[in-house]
Short mmCIF file of C-alpha atoms in Angstrom, two decimals:
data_model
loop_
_atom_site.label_atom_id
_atom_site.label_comp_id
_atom_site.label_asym_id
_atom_site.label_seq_id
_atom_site.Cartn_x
_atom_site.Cartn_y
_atom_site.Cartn_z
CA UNK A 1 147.49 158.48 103.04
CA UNK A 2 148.60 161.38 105.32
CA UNK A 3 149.78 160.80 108.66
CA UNK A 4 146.11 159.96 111.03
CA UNK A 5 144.42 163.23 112.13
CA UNK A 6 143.78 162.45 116.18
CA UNK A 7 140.82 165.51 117.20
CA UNK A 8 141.04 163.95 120.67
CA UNK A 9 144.56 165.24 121.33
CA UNK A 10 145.13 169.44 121.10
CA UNK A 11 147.86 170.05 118.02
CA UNK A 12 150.28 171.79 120.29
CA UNK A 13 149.74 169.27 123.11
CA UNK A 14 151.53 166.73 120.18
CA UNK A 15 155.36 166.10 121.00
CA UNK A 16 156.77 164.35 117.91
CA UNK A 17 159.69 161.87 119.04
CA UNK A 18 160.21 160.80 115.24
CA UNK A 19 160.63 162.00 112.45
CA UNK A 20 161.54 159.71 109.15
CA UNK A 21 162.01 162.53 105.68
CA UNK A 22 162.14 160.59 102.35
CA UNK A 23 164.47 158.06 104.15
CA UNK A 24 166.47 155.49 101.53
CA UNK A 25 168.11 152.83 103.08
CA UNK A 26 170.30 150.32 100.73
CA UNK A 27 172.23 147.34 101.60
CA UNK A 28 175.51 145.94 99.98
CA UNK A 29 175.97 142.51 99.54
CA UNK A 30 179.61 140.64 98.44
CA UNK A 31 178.75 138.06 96.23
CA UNK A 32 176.29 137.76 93.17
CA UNK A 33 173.49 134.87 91.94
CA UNK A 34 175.32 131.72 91.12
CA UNK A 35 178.63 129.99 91.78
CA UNK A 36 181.53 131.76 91.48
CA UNK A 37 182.72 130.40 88.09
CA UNK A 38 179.24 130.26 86.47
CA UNK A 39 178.62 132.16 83.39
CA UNK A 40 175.23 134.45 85.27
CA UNK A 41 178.14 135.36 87.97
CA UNK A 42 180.50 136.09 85.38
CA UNK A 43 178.17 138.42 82.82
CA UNK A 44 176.90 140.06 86.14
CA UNK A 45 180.37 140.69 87.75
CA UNK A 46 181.06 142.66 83.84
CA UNK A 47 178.12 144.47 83.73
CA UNK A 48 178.26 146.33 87.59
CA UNK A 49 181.94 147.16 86.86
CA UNK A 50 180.78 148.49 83.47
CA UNK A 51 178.68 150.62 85.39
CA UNK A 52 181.59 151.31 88.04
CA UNK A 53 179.82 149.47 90.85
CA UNK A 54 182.69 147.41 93.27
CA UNK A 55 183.31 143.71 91.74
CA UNK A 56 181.53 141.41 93.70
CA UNK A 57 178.78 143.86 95.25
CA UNK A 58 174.80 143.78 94.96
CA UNK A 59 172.70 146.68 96.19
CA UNK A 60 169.26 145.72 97.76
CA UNK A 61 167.32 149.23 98.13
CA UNK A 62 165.85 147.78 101.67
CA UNK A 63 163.68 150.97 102.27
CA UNK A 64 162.38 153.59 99.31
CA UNK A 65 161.38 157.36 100.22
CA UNK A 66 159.48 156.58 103.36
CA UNK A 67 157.97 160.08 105.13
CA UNK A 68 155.92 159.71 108.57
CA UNK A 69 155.99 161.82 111.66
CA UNK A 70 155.56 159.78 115.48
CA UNK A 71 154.15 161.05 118.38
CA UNK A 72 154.63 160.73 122.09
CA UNK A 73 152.00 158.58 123.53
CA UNK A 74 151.70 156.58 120.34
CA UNK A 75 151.95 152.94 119.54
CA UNK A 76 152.77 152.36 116.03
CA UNK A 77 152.61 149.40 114.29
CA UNK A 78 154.96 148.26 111.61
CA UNK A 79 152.81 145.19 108.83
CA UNK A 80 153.88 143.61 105.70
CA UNK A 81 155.35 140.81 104.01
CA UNK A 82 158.11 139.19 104.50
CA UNK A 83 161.23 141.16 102.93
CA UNK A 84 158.91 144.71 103.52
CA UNK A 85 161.47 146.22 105.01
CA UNK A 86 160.00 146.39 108.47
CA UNK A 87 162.90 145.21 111.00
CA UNK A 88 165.47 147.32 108.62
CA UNK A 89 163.51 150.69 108.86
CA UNK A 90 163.24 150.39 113.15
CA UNK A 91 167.37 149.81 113.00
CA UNK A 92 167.37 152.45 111.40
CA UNK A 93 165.27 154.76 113.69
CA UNK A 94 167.52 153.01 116.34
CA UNK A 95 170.38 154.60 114.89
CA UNK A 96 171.94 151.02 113.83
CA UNK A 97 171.73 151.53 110.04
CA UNK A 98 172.98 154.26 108.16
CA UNK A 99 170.72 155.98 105.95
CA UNK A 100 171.74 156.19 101.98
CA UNK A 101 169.37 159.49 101.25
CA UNK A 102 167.31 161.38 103.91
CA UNK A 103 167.32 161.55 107.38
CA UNK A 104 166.14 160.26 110.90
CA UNK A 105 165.16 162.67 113.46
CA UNK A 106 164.76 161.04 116.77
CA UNK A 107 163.49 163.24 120.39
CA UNK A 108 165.39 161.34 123.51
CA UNK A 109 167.38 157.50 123.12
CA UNK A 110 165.57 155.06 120.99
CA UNK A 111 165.57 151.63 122.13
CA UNK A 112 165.44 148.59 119.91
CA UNK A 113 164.17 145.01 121.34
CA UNK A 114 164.21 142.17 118.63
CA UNK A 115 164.05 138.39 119.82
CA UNK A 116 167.84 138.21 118.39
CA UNK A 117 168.73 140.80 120.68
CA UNK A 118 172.39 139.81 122.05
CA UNK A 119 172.44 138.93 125.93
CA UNK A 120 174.97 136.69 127.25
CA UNK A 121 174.51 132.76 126.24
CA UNK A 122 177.34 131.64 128.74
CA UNK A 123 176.09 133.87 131.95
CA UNK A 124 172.96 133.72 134.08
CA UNK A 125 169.53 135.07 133.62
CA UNK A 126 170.70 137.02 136.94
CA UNK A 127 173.71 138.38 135.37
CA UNK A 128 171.95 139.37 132.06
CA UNK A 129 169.38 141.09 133.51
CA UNK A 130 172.18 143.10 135.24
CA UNK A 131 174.12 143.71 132.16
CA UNK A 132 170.56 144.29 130.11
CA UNK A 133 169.86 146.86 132.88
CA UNK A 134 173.03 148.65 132.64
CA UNK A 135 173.14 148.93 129.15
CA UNK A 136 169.90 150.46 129.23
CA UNK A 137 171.19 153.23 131.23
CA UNK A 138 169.61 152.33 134.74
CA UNK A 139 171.68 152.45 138.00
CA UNK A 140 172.61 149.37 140.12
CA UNK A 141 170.29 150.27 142.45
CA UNK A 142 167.53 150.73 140.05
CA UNK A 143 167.99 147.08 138.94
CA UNK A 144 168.11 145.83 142.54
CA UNK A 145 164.48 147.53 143.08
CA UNK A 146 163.16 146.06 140.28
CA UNK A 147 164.48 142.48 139.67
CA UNK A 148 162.25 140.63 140.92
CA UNK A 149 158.90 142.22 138.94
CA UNK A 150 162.19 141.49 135.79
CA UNK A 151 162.12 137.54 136.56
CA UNK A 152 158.49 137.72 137.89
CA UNK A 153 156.98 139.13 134.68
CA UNK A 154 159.45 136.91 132.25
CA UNK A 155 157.75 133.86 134.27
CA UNK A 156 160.95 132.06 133.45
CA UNK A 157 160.77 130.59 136.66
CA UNK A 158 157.59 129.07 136.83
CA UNK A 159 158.55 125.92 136.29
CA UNK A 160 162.15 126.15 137.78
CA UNK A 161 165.02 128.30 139.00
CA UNK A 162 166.05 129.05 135.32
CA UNK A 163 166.73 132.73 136.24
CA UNK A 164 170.36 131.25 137.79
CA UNK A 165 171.07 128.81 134.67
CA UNK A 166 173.11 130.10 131.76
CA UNK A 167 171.25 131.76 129.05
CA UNK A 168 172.39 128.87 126.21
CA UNK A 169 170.14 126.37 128.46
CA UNK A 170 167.38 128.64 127.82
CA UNK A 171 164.38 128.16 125.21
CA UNK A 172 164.49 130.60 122.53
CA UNK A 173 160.71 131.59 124.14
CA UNK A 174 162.52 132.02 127.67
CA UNK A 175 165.35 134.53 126.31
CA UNK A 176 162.45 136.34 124.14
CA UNK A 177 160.65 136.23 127.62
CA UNK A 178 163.45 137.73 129.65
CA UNK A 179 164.67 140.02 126.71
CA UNK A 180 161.28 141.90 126.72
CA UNK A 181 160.65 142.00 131.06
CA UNK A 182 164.20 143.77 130.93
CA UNK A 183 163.53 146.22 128.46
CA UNK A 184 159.64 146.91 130.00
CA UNK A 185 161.07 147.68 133.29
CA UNK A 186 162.41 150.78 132.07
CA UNK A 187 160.36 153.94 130.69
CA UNK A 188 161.26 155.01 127.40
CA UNK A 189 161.43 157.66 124.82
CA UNK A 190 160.71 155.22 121.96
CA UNK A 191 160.93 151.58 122.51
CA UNK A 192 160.81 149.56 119.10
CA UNK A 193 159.42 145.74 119.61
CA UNK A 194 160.38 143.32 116.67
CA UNK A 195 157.97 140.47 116.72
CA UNK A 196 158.75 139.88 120.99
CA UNK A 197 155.33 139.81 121.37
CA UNK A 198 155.31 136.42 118.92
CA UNK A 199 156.48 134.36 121.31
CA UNK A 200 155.67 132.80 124.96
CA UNK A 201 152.18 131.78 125.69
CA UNK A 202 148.68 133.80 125.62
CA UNK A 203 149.05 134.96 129.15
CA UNK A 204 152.69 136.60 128.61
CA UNK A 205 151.44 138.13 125.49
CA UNK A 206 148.62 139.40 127.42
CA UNK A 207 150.59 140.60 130.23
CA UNK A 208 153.24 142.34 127.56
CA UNK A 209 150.28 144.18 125.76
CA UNK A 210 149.42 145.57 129.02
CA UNK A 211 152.65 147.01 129.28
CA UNK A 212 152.82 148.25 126.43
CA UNK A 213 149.97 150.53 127.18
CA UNK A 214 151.34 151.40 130.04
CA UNK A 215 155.01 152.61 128.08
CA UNK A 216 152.65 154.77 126.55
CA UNK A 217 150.56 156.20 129.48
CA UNK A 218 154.06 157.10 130.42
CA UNK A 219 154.68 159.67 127.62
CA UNK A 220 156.93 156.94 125.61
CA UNK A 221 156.56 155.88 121.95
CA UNK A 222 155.94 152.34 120.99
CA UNK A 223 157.11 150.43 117.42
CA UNK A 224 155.57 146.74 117.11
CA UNK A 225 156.32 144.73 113.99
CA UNK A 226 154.19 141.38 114.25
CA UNK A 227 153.06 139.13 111.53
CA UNK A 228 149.97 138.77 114.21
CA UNK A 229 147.16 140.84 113.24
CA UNK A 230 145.78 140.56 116.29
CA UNK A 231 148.62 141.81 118.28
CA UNK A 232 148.56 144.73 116.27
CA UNK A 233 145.34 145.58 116.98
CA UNK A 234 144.70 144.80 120.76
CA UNK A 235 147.86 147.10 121.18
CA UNK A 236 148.05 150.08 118.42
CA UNK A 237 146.72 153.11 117.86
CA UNK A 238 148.11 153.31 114.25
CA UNK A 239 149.62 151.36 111.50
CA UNK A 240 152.46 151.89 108.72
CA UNK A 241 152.04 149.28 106.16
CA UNK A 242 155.03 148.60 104.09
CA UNK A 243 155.70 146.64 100.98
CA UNK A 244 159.31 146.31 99.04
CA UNK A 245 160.52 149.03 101.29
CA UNK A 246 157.77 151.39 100.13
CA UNK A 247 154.64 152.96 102.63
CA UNK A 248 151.90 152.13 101.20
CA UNK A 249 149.30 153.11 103.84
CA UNK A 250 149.63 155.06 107.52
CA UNK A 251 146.48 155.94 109.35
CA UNK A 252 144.26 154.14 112.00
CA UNK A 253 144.85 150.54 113.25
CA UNK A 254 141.73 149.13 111.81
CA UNK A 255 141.55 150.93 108.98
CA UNK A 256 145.05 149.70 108.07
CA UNK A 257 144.76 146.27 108.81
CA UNK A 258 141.40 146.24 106.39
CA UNK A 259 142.69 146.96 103.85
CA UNK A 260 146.00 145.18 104.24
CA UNK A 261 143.90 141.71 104.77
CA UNK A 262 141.85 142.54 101.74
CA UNK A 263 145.09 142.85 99.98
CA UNK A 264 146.99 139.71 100.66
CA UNK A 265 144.35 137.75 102.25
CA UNK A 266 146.31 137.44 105.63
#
């Protein structure tokens, strides 16, 4: 399916901030099935050097000829199964995988927020939303003005002064918590959300899709990859389905997600 039409928005009035062209991305892995000294390993290891491939080394094509074009004041989601190839195409928009064949054209910084993103385990919630902030490319002074709406949306400290506890004594919910209120109090160009949205309670998700409507009030474009349905839909416009690294489908949310259930029953 070609990228969605959208008659509500004028053609040149459409800013595209990404562009993906027959993009190929393909892991190496060390190592092969079985034990080192097992006969599978051994036939395996003869065969790829047969075919002048490095001893020891597996490809896994992640991501197979995948075309779209995103548009400022989208919100994109990103469903499939497991293994689809979701989290590996958004690192690669992010600049954070290379690409084997065809290329990623991005307009401004992209930013990626997974719920593995690295903050500091051994400093504060203070400190890391200092460093978070600064590596995001605000000023001090632009972190001072907006710490407190940082902790306040998190709602890490509901129950507690977490905010001035090391990180490590945090939930994983509370760092996915914090991890997302830093990178929402910043505009930006495109801001890619892997699965943040599946964790904390109803009212943070509620409060997250909310500002993720707002991200794109401000002229930003938004990636979400959930395995919630739901998510999807209360916050996208438009859906890329993906399956073994393939796009199968891209057009509107609903649409998408129809056929997608009807498909795998999920």
């Amino acid at each position: 399916m070609a990228v969605a039409d959208h008659p509500h928005d004028p053609l040149d009035a459409r800013v595209p901030t990404v562009i993906a062209d027959d993009v190929h991305i393909v892991y190496r892995v060390s190592g092969g099935s079985g034990g080192k000294g097992s006969a599978t390993a051994a036939l395996s290891r003869i065969l790829r050097r047969d075919r002048g491939e490095p001893r020891g080394v597996r490809k896994v094509h992640a991501v197979r000829g995948v075309s779209f074009t995103a548009y400022r004041g989208e919100a994109i989601g990103l469903i499939g199964t497991n293994g689809s190839g979701k989290s590996t195409l958004l690192r690669a928009i992010a600049g954070l995988l290379p690409t084997e064949s065809g290329r990623v054209y991005t307009d401004g910084q992209p930013s990626l927020l997974g719920v593995n993103a690295a903050l500091m385990g051994d400093l504060t919630g203070e400190r890391n939303v200092i460093l978070g902030g600064l590596a995001m490319g605000m000023s001090r002074e632009e972190i001072r003005d907006r710490y407190q709406a940082i902790v306040d949306f998190s709602g890490i400290n509901e129950k507690g002064d977490f905010i001035t506890l090391p990180m490590r004594t945090y939930s994983s919910g509370m760092g996915a918590r914090l991890r997302f209120a830093i990178a929402a109090a910043k505009n930006h160009d495109v801001l890619m959300i892997d699965e943040a949205l599946a964790t904390g309670d109803r009212k943070f998700q509620i409060r997250s899709e909310e500002r993720i409507r707002e991200l794109r009030k401000e002229a930003g474009t938004v990636f979400l990859v959930s395995h919630s349905n739901k998510s999807i839909r209360d916050t996208c416009d438009r859906v890329l389905w993906l399956e073994k690294g393939e796009l199968l489908m891209d057009g509107p949310t609903d649409e998408v997600i129809r056929a997608y259930e009807k498909e795998t029953g999920k």
